[in-house]
């Protein structure tokens, strides 16, 4: 995408604003600069049209106090949060059972921000102010902590757009910060403080108190304090990168793993990532400090894969706290208190400073023994751990995991013979006592996913679903058979073009009154986002369809094939949105007649299987240059949830 870099620079140009205090100057004024023409190679234009933000669960995981509905993270109600957790207090002194409940309340009452963990104490305020500037939307940041009289400047080292966005959001600037550094004229006398407050935020917190805060000695950093210019909403022209929240940021700041926009929109549509940030398969850039931190940020978990993190996990104690950091005592009473409850992780001379918390919470703090002397962790801030805890308490759907490792046996077309339990989501659809005419995929409850061209509503009573089956001839006791309650064919299925070739079959329970119990089946997970897997990814197709030489098969077979790019170039006007191509370049492995309705599953980094495709059609079978065509299940996630219910198939974001 070619972009003309003739742009208006507001205030001081972005690249020249730096942290040291100095004189506010003419640079503040609107200046026009002509920059060389630059080719923007990082952004994906079609993706940008979707206007994805930090609330788009097709691109990111929702916060644990949110749910994903129709592709958007929306706030839960307090009762939908886990019940237990640490008590928290809001900025107006209201107590909440836990952090999740406060955050759900904050959604409806934006003024009600997080103040601290533990019980609420008589109102003592936490204050942030912007000082030493003419405008109220910018300045040096000063903070007064609860139970502290003095005001502290924020430390400037490691001060990034993440922290600046949180300060501005906290102060009521909805779109966060415009710049995270700017020169301000500050009298020498104001700069006497030998301490500063160091913040580490993820960037999407709404209160600075949610960030991890450490009081640091500022001796070595040369009185260098953090400043900010908050973004005021306006309708200025933007010839650089236009964030979804209308902020205008330099193109150079996109796809760098830093949330410059404040709504993440500069990081969600990236072909590649700059500055060593990590590129998720979903084309999202994440900061490399989130790699191997025990929490998946990429949809398919590749930032936490065993292959990437296996060795690292053994070496890395805590990725967030720098090596030389230690916690320091400040009062004798606190020290005495915690001495009674020795914590093996706190070195002898260290104690944590209390603010308005209970003694217990005080001693519960587990500071890192490596925080440098004179530095003090502000307890009851840093909700990241709390957020992770809540996340771990959310219900987790069991799907896509097999009890068996898939074996590689000799010989679908060019594939292998499946072993028992290797494809526990695979089902066979039979008409009466006839042979298997189509495959299907068990997705949980009483529900089977298949191709619309496999079934007719009028034959609902004739169909039988066979589960736990490998050999279609030899019936054994491990096979469960089910009659159908209903056949739901996609309302826009087109029998001549095979558009929307998808259907749901609801089985009748085999045990009266009880839900379907399938002894030998495990559901495949249903992908909630088209961005979970991309072209090139290797997936597995399985079925009882014709094999090499168009020969009939009785034992389940499977093959490794990969997702194809540019399928519309191959099948031209026959290819539609909601279809996906997969195969091998030489056509040696392919699905064929009889495999229809069956699964194409793709594995995420934890080897969890997602039903990515439903076998639909293709130009014959095994023909070089003509991969099989599959119904792209992720495109029908909302349709599926509408019929089967969200809770049954939502693996995350519930
Ligand atoms: C079929 O007729 C069919 N090679 C299924 C898959 C493919 C072709 C035909 C893909 O059911």
XYZ file of C-alpha atoms and ligand atoms in Angstrom:
665
model
C 0.000 0.000 0.000
C 1.476 3.204 -1.041
C 1.044 6.032 1.355
C 1.977 9.603 0.745
C 3.741 10.853 3.788
C 2.689 14.423 3.427
C 1.305 14.869 6.852
C 0.480 17.330 9.500
C 2.453 16.993 12.672
C 0.726 18.245 15.730
C 2.558 19.521 18.763
C 6.156 18.415 18.638
C 6.771 15.888 15.855
C 6.490 12.384 17.244
C 10.077 11.358 16.629
C 11.627 14.390 18.288
C 9.661 14.457 21.530
C 11.809 13.081 24.241
C 11.597 12.752 27.954
C 14.018 15.289 29.387
C 12.431 18.416 30.733
C 13.097 21.553 28.798
C 11.350 24.483 27.236
C 7.955 24.194 25.591
C 8.528 25.842 22.242
C 7.218 26.746 18.805
C 7.390 23.025 18.120
C 4.056 22.963 19.841
C 2.532 24.647 16.883
C 1.045 23.083 13.876
C 3.742 22.508 11.309
C 3.608 20.939 7.962
C 6.351 18.573 6.950
C 7.026 16.763 3.754
C 8.382 13.276 4.262
C 9.682 10.927 1.594
C 7.110 8.632 0.023
C 7.055 5.362 1.957
C 5.731 1.963 1.047
C 3.780 0.459 3.941
C 4.402 -3.244 3.651
C 3.252 -4.361 7.057
C -0.481 -3.693 7.104
C -3.188 -5.869 5.518
C -5.721 -3.608 3.887
C -8.685 -6.019 3.631
C -8.286 -6.838 7.303
C -8.226 -3.157 8.281
C -11.635 -2.728 6.644
C -13.091 -4.856 9.441
C -12.074 -2.231 12.007
C -10.831 -4.725 14.580
C -10.021 -3.486 18.083
C -9.171 -4.874 21.520
C -12.825 -5.875 21.650
C -12.705 -8.101 18.567
C -12.635 -11.718 19.701
C -11.923 -12.917 16.186
C -8.449 -11.484 16.759
C -7.769 -11.568 20.485
C -8.999 -13.273 23.655
C -11.571 -11.319 25.619
C -10.834 -10.337 29.212
C -12.192 -12.858 31.695
C -14.927 -10.378 32.641
C -16.141 -10.335 29.065
C -17.832 -12.802 26.718
C -17.525 -13.092 22.979
C -20.850 -12.451 21.270
C -21.066 -12.015 17.511
C -17.315 -11.389 17.281
C -17.272 -8.704 19.984
C -16.154 -8.862 23.586
C -19.033 -7.641 25.687
C -19.154 -7.244 29.434
C -20.490 -10.030 31.583
C -22.843 -9.365 34.436
C -21.258 -9.627 37.906
C -22.960 -12.971 38.629
C -21.250 -14.484 35.581
C -17.856 -14.002 37.227
C -16.237 -16.689 39.373
C -17.406 -16.319 42.979
C -14.165 -16.549 44.871
C -11.079 -14.393 44.686
C -9.504 -11.480 46.496
C -11.695 -8.644 47.780
C -11.233 -5.414 45.859
C -12.209 -1.831 46.392
C -13.265 0.667 43.738
C -12.200 4.298 43.523
C -15.468 5.384 45.111
C -15.032 3.064 48.091
C -17.380 0.349 46.951
C -16.359 -3.198 47.876
C -16.487 -6.101 45.434
C -16.103 -9.804 45.962
C -13.329 -9.954 43.382
C -11.634 -8.082 40.549
C -13.856 -9.654 37.863
C -16.989 -8.396 39.577
C -15.590 -4.885 39.849
C -14.641 -4.889 36.164
C -18.133 -5.983 35.111
C -19.572 -3.199 37.247
C -17.117 -0.724 35.761
C -18.493 -1.532 32.305
C -21.790 0.032 33.279
C -20.291 2.681 35.564
C -17.031 3.851 33.987
C -16.210 6.117 36.911
C -16.008 3.116 39.214
C -12.389 2.162 38.673
C -10.138 -0.265 40.500
C -8.448 1.252 43.548
C -6.882 -1.624 45.432
C -7.135 -5.198 46.539
C -8.444 -5.948 50.039
C -11.150 -4.194 52.058
C -12.253 -0.634 51.427
C -10.991 1.830 54.017
C -12.334 5.336 54.756
C -11.991 7.340 51.596
C -8.462 8.385 50.893
C -7.891 9.246 47.364
C -5.524 8.040 44.718
C -4.834 10.984 42.451
C -3.133 11.528 39.137
C -2.439 14.992 37.794
C -0.741 16.366 34.726
C 1.486 19.284 35.634
C 3.847 21.870 34.148
C 1.948 22.335 30.896
C -0.453 24.978 29.635
C -3.003 22.462 28.571
C -4.902 20.116 30.900
C -4.421 17.242 28.522
C -0.649 17.055 28.835
C 2.210 17.419 31.219
C 4.453 15.632 33.646
C 2.546 12.940 35.480
C 2.320 13.210 39.256
C 0.683 10.619 41.432
C -0.465 10.637 45.033
C -0.935 7.149 46.358
C -3.484 6.206 48.992
C -2.012 6.676 52.469
C 0.846 8.745 51.109
C 1.125 12.487 51.529
C 3.786 13.224 48.973
C 3.247 13.291 45.247
C 5.526 11.226 43.057
C 6.549 11.695 39.459
C 6.412 8.669 37.210
C 9.775 7.209 36.199
C 10.677 7.726 32.595
C 12.719 4.664 31.867
C 10.685 1.903 30.271
C 7.822 4.412 30.016
C 5.893 3.395 26.914
C 2.665 4.072 25.106
C 1.093 1.250 27.166
C 1.518 3.213 30.400
C 0.706 6.564 28.757
C -2.577 5.160 27.414
C -3.565 3.953 30.873
C -2.792 7.333 32.508
C -4.880 9.156 29.907
C -7.737 6.650 30.076
C -7.657 6.982 33.863
C -7.975 10.737 33.483
C -11.016 10.357 31.253
C -9.438 10.678 27.804
C -11.340 7.860 26.111
C -8.869 7.287 23.292
C -5.797 7.261 25.517
C -2.553 9.053 24.775
C -1.392 10.923 21.719
C 2.304 10.861 22.668
C 4.103 9.245 25.545
C 6.961 11.709 25.623
C 7.252 15.446 25.377
C 9.479 18.204 26.717
C 8.040 20.421 29.418
C 9.573 23.335 31.233
C 9.874 22.417 34.889
C 11.439 24.584 37.591
C 14.563 23.060 39.110
C 12.986 23.260 42.560
C 10.223 20.869 41.542
C 12.699 18.212 40.604
C 14.068 17.456 44.003
C 12.403 14.116 44.495
C 14.844 11.282 44.714
C 12.141 8.772 44.000
C 9.797 8.034 41.158
C 6.973 5.622 40.562
C 7.667 2.965 37.980
C 4.610 1.507 36.245
C 4.241 -1.552 34.052
C 0.889 -1.811 32.324
C -0.497 -4.124 29.639
C -2.054 -1.058 28.046
C -5.743 -1.872 28.334
C -6.188 -1.136 32.049
C -8.554 1.679 32.880
C -6.877 2.680 36.139
C -3.187 3.222 36.786
C -3.729 1.288 40.021
C -4.288 -1.845 37.939
C -0.708 -1.670 36.716
C 2.249 -3.004 38.588
C 3.737 -0.083 40.548
C 7.178 0.123 42.096
C 8.646 3.083 43.955
C 12.175 3.476 42.664
C 15.109 5.599 43.595
C 15.702 8.015 40.768
C 19.338 8.688 41.496
C 20.739 7.108 38.404
C 18.177 8.168 35.905
C 19.097 11.826 35.984
C 15.812 13.345 37.186
C 14.143 12.026 34.142
C 10.389 11.820 34.668
C 7.618 10.577 32.419
C 5.264 12.867 30.588
C 2.241 12.407 28.407
C 0.065 14.141 25.850
C -3.454 12.768 26.058
C -5.484 12.461 22.910
C -8.398 14.775 22.429
C -11.007 13.480 20.034
C -11.208 15.547 16.883
C -11.931 15.296 13.182
C -8.486 16.179 11.885
C -7.418 14.715 8.566
C -5.122 11.717 8.954
C -2.675 10.814 6.256
C -0.808 8.378 8.492
C -2.412 5.412 10.294
C -5.986 6.053 11.255
C -6.828 4.030 14.363
C -10.353 2.692 14.747
C -10.808 5.117 17.656
C -9.974 7.923 15.167
C -6.555 8.608 16.640
C -3.909 9.313 14.040
C -0.526 7.655 14.626
C 2.636 7.504 12.502
C 2.704 4.516 10.156
C 6.065 3.647 11.632
C 4.356 2.890 14.954
C 2.038 0.201 13.559
C 2.748 -3.540 13.844
C 5.389 -3.120 16.527
C 3.763 -4.988 19.416
C 2.913 -1.693 21.173
C -0.656 -0.564 21.521
C -0.103 2.941 20.167
C -3.728 3.467 19.189
C -4.956 2.554 22.649
C -7.603 0.318 21.086
C -4.990 -2.087 19.667
C -6.173 -1.403 16.101
C -2.585 -0.758 14.954
C -1.543 -4.318 15.866
C -4.323 -6.517 14.547
C -3.819 -6.604 10.761
C -0.103 -7.145 10.229
C 1.673 -9.201 7.612
C 4.830 -8.940 9.675
C 5.894 -7.394 12.956
C 8.597 -4.822 13.619
C 11.015 -4.319 16.489
C 11.340 -7.936 17.336
C 7.661 -8.199 18.302
C 5.978 -11.562 17.732
C 3.736 -12.315 14.751
C 0.762 -14.534 15.608
C -0.703 -16.660 12.803
C -3.789 -14.462 13.130
C -1.662 -11.502 11.868
C -1.578 -9.884 15.289
C 1.670 -8.446 16.693
C 2.334 -8.988 20.370
C 5.189 -7.707 22.473
C 7.879 -10.320 22.870
C 7.643 -9.922 26.637
C 4.382 -11.896 26.419
C 6.105 -14.879 24.826
C 6.294 -17.969 27.003
C 4.691 -16.214 29.981
C 2.221 -19.030 30.597
C -0.726 -17.232 29.004
C -1.787 -17.650 25.372
C -2.094 -14.332 23.535
C -2.185 -15.731 19.988
C -5.488 -17.481 19.215
C -3.864 -20.836 18.448
C -1.417 -20.520 21.356
C 1.745 -20.375 19.239
C 3.287 -17.792 21.593
C 3.263 -20.495 24.267
C 3.978 -23.612 22.244
C 6.089 -26.317 23.771
C 8.446 -26.090 20.813
C 9.087 -22.398 21.510
C 8.970 -22.356 25.287
C 10.030 -25.841 26.339
C 13.614 -24.908 27.082
C 12.816 -21.337 28.148
C 10.289 -22.393 30.799
C 12.971 -24.176 32.755
C 15.218 -21.097 32.828
C 12.772 -18.223 33.251
C 11.480 -17.573 36.792
C 9.401 -14.410 36.293
C 9.476 -12.663 32.955
C 7.987 -9.390 34.224
C 10.447 -8.332 36.918
C 13.968 -7.392 35.857
C 16.791 -9.370 37.353
C 18.272 -6.814 39.765
C 14.977 -5.905 41.490
C 14.361 -6.538 45.246
C 11.676 -5.480 47.751
C 12.672 -3.343 50.737
C 11.223 -2.855 54.224
C 9.885 0.494 55.293
C 8.391 0.125 58.730
C 9.324 -1.898 61.779
C 5.770 -2.927 62.507
C 5.356 -4.391 59.076
C 8.561 -6.235 59.458
C 7.507 -7.667 62.775
C 4.183 -8.671 61.331
C 5.611 -10.614 58.494
C 8.335 -12.128 60.580
C 5.702 -14.176 62.361
C 4.737 -15.710 59.084
C 8.007 -16.327 57.393
C 7.816 -16.399 53.686
C 10.626 -18.404 52.226
C 10.556 -16.267 49.129
C 11.235 -12.965 50.878
C 14.883 -12.366 51.690
C 15.580 -11.461 55.332
C 15.771 -7.674 55.075
C 12.724 -7.232 52.856
C 9.159 -6.169 53.624
C 6.405 -4.746 51.511
C 4.929 -1.307 52.175
C 1.300 -1.412 53.216
C -1.292 1.080 52.145
C -4.853 0.455 53.210
C -4.763 -3.286 53.290
C -5.032 -5.867 56.027
C -1.963 -7.339 57.666
C -2.684 -10.594 56.051
C -2.663 -9.189 52.554
C 0.515 -7.374 53.474
C 2.366 -10.546 54.278
C 0.791 -12.445 51.445
C 2.762 -10.387 48.961
C 5.428 -12.441 47.350
C 7.979 -9.947 46.195
C 10.705 -10.893 43.882
C 13.985 -11.243 45.761
C 15.703 -9.529 42.895
C 14.207 -6.018 43.075
C 17.067 -3.554 43.762
C 17.523 -2.050 47.194
C 15.506 1.108 47.930
C 12.783 -0.008 45.508
C 9.353 -0.707 46.926
C 6.517 -2.633 45.390
C 3.215 -0.843 45.937
C 0.990 -3.602 47.201
C -2.605 -3.964 46.132
C -1.831 -2.709 42.677
C -0.932 -5.061 39.815
C -4.038 -6.956 38.989
C -2.404 -9.052 36.307
C -2.039 -12.026 38.590
C -5.659 -11.596 39.676
C -6.761 -11.488 36.036
C -4.905 -14.710 35.300
C -6.414 -16.363 38.364
C -9.926 -15.428 37.230
C -9.133 -16.720 33.770
C -8.055 -20.042 35.199
C -11.338 -20.336 37.116
C -13.525 -19.979 34.029
C -15.153 -23.169 32.762
C -13.044 -24.881 30.138
C -14.752 -26.943 27.485
C -13.262 -30.355 26.890
C -12.964 -30.788 23.159
C -10.462 -31.702 20.494
C -8.262 -33.868 22.668
C -7.758 -37.532 21.960
C -6.700 -40.230 24.328
C -4.605 -41.715 21.583
C -1.637 -40.524 19.621
C -2.312 -40.794 15.932
C -0.308 -43.676 14.527
C 1.279 -43.693 11.117
C 0.107 -46.816 9.364
C 0.199 -47.646 5.731
C -2.322 -46.368 3.796
C -9.124 -41.208 1.842
C -6.802 -41.143 -1.263
C -3.158 -41.664 -0.447
C -3.800 -41.671 3.296
C -3.394 -43.878 6.349
C -5.662 -46.250 8.218
C -6.999 -44.778 11.445
C -6.470 -46.470 14.787
C -9.040 -46.809 17.554
C -9.806 -43.481 19.286
C -7.621 -41.412 16.960
C -10.555 -39.501 15.434
C -13.111 -39.655 18.244
C -15.227 -36.873 16.683
C -15.697 -38.755 13.431
C -19.178 -40.223 12.969
C -20.796 -42.093 10.105
C -24.217 -41.219 8.685
C -26.137 -44.203 7.400
C -29.490 -44.236 5.726
C -31.494 -47.089 7.198
C -29.377 -50.214 7.233
C -27.555 -49.191 4.072
C -23.894 -48.329 3.756
C -22.222 -45.199 5.087
C -23.130 -42.409 2.702
C -21.493 -39.508 4.485
C -19.305 -38.583 7.402
C -20.141 -36.188 10.202
C -18.450 -34.477 13.135
C -19.506 -34.745 16.749
C -19.326 -31.233 18.309
C -20.808 -31.932 21.750
C -24.189 -32.501 23.416
C -26.422 -34.283 20.903
C -25.053 -32.391 17.906
C -23.423 -33.545 14.680
C -22.087 -31.221 12.035
C -22.170 -32.370 8.419
C -22.537 -31.146 4.847
C -25.965 -29.932 3.736
C -25.632 -31.974 0.523
C -25.472 -35.140 2.646
C -28.923 -34.891 4.202
C -32.566 -34.077 3.512
C -35.041 -32.921 6.077
C -37.683 -35.283 4.719
C -35.501 -38.297 5.585
C -34.936 -37.419 9.227
C -36.388 -40.745 10.372
C -34.229 -42.820 8.055
C -30.820 -41.580 9.209
C -28.721 -43.336 11.818
C -25.592 -41.849 13.379
C -22.861 -44.351 14.186
C -20.291 -43.136 16.663
C -17.091 -44.726 17.948
C -16.780 -46.581 14.684
C -13.687 -47.502 12.690
C -14.772 -50.443 10.607
C -18.118 -49.925 8.854
C -18.720 -53.619 8.359
C -17.793 -55.105 11.672
C -20.292 -53.912 14.260
C -18.926 -54.063 17.787
C -20.134 -53.180 21.244
C -18.244 -49.908 21.354
C -20.413 -48.464 18.592
C -23.328 -46.249 19.682
C -26.118 -45.652 17.197
C -28.523 -42.747 17.348
C -31.746 -41.777 15.616
C -32.278 -38.118 14.750
C -34.537 -35.579 16.381
C -34.021 -32.957 13.694
C -32.049 -32.014 10.596
C -31.170 -28.313 10.258
C -29.911 -27.376 6.801
C -28.391 -23.919 6.362
C -31.124 -21.630 5.092
C -28.877 -20.311 2.307
C -27.562 -23.675 1.134
C -27.386 -23.705 -2.639
C -27.500 -27.240 -4.030
C -26.006 -26.255 -7.370
C -23.103 -24.065 -6.179
C -22.614 -25.812 -2.811
C -22.561 -22.415 -1.101
C -23.247 -22.771 2.657
C -22.875 -26.546 2.485
C -23.456 -27.084 6.189
C -26.085 -28.836 8.300
C -26.649 -29.725 11.928
C -28.135 -33.012 13.049
C -29.628 -33.305 16.500
C -29.552 -36.864 17.777
C -32.270 -38.379 19.945
C -30.887 -39.392 23.279
C -30.307 -43.135 23.515
C -31.035 -43.092 27.232
C -34.513 -41.771 28.023
C -34.582 -38.320 29.576
C -30.786 -38.037 29.708
C -28.648 -36.049 27.308
C -26.830 -38.033 24.635
C -24.122 -40.117 26.182
C -21.424 -41.128 23.769
C -19.074 -43.566 25.400
C -16.321 -43.536 22.788
C -16.661 -40.084 21.245
C -15.010 -36.764 22.048
C -16.209 -33.555 20.394
C -13.971 -31.591 18.054
C -13.694 -27.917 19.051
C -15.589 -25.422 16.901
C -13.379 -22.537 15.726
C -14.796 -19.154 16.668
C -12.527 -17.154 14.377
C -11.433 -17.349 10.743
C -8.009 -16.283 11.967
C -7.260 -19.371 14.029
C -5.431 -21.118 11.165
C -4.009 -19.742 7.966
C -2.975 -21.109 4.597
C -0.059 -23.486 4.803
C -1.238 -24.990 8.097
C -1.214 -28.778 8.082
C -4.529 -30.401 8.991
C -6.080 -33.886 8.901
C -8.968 -35.103 6.796
C -10.694 -38.395 7.567
C -13.468 -40.536 6.179
C -14.718 -43.792 4.641
C -14.752 -42.360 1.136
C -13.145 -43.795 -1.971
C -9.413 -44.450 -1.821
C -6.766 -44.756 -4.546
C -8.190 -46.052 -7.797
C -11.644 -44.964 -6.559
C -11.879 -48.171 -4.516
C -14.496 -48.565 -1.794
C -13.239 -48.520 1.810
C -14.602 -50.042 5.001
C -12.024 -48.860 7.510
C -11.666 -45.203 8.484
C -8.742 -43.514 6.726
C -7.074 -40.195 7.179
C -4.423 -38.001 5.565
C -2.365 -34.888 6.245
C -3.189 -32.032 3.907
C -2.562 -28.290 4.129
C -4.750 -25.242 3.766
C -4.373 -23.644 0.321
C -3.997 -19.940 -0.397
C -5.658 -18.306 -3.437
C -8.379 -20.887 -3.910
C -10.419 -18.429 -5.966
C -7.585 -18.466 -8.526
C -8.021 -22.222 -8.887
C -11.786 -22.603 -8.849
C -12.603 -19.043 -10.001
C -16.354 -18.352 -10.050
C -17.087 -21.699 -8.379
C -15.334 -20.609 -5.200
C -17.319 -18.578 -2.660
C -16.838 -16.994 0.727
C -17.325 -19.657 3.400
C -15.318 -22.224 1.425
C -11.727 -23.309 2.042
C -9.346 -25.379 -0.103
C -7.016 -28.008 1.307
C -4.850 -30.692 -0.197
C -1.317 -31.456 -1.286
C 0.401 -29.769 -4.227
C 0.795 -33.053 -6.089
C -2.775 -34.183 -5.322
C -1.479 -37.348 -3.651
C -3.705 -36.998 -0.587
C -7.300 -35.873 -0.969
C -10.834 -36.463 0.199
C -13.233 -38.146 -2.199
C -16.792 -39.350 -2.732
C -18.126 -40.765 0.518
C -15.924 -38.530 2.688
C -18.437 -35.702 2.312
C -19.784 -34.224 5.526
C -16.703 -35.463 7.393
C -14.044 -33.496 9.236
C -10.990 -31.556 8.245
C -9.432 -30.882 11.651
C -6.537 -28.530 12.366
C -4.502 -28.726 15.549
C -3.478 -25.706 17.595
C -0.139 -25.407 19.384
C -1.422 -27.586 22.213
C -2.523 -30.267 19.764
C -6.193 -29.422 20.331
C -8.284 -30.331 17.267
C -10.643 -27.807 15.667
C -13.112 -28.751 12.952
C -11.838 -26.294 10.381
C -13.620 -27.755 7.364
C -16.430 -30.060 6.289
C -15.685 -32.167 3.192
C -17.821 -30.589 0.472
C -16.670 -30.928 -3.158
C -13.740 -30.739 -5.556
C -12.634 -31.358 -9.129
C -12.658 -35.160 -8.918
C -10.224 -36.619 -6.416
C -6.459 -36.499 -6.115
C -6.028 -34.292 -9.187
C -2.842 -32.233 -9.095
C -3.636 -28.516 -8.880
C -7.235 -29.123 -7.759
C -7.399 -29.366 -3.956
C -10.545 -30.477 -2.148
C -13.068 -27.795 -1.218
C -14.343 -27.626 2.344
C -17.042 -25.638 4.113
C -15.114 -23.189 6.295
C -16.666 -23.867 9.694
C -15.327 -20.699 11.398
C -17.472 -18.629 8.991
C -20.538 -20.365 10.418
C -19.725 -20.096 14.121
C -22.614 -17.720 14.816
C -24.998 -19.916 12.852
C -23.925 -22.960 14.851
C -24.166 -21.208 18.239
C -27.616 -19.926 17.281
C -28.826 -23.524 16.989
C -26.810 -25.436 19.578
C -26.251 -22.742 22.219
C -23.101 -20.811 23.028
C -22.146 -22.709 26.147
C -21.946 -26.037 24.344
C -19.244 -25.083 21.879
C -17.525 -21.931 23.190
C -14.140 -23.066 24.309
C -12.968 -19.610 25.406
C -14.451 -16.160 25.970
C -17.506 -17.530 27.786
C -17.715 -36.067 -3.428
O -18.170 -36.343 -4.510
C -16.378 -35.398 -3.323
N -11.583 -34.149 -3.803
C -15.835 -35.111 -2.086
C -14.586 -34.512 -2.022
C -13.910 -34.178 -3.153
C -14.441 -34.447 -4.380
C -15.692 -35.076 -4.477
C -12.556 -33.517 -3.057
O -18.346 -36.302 -2.379
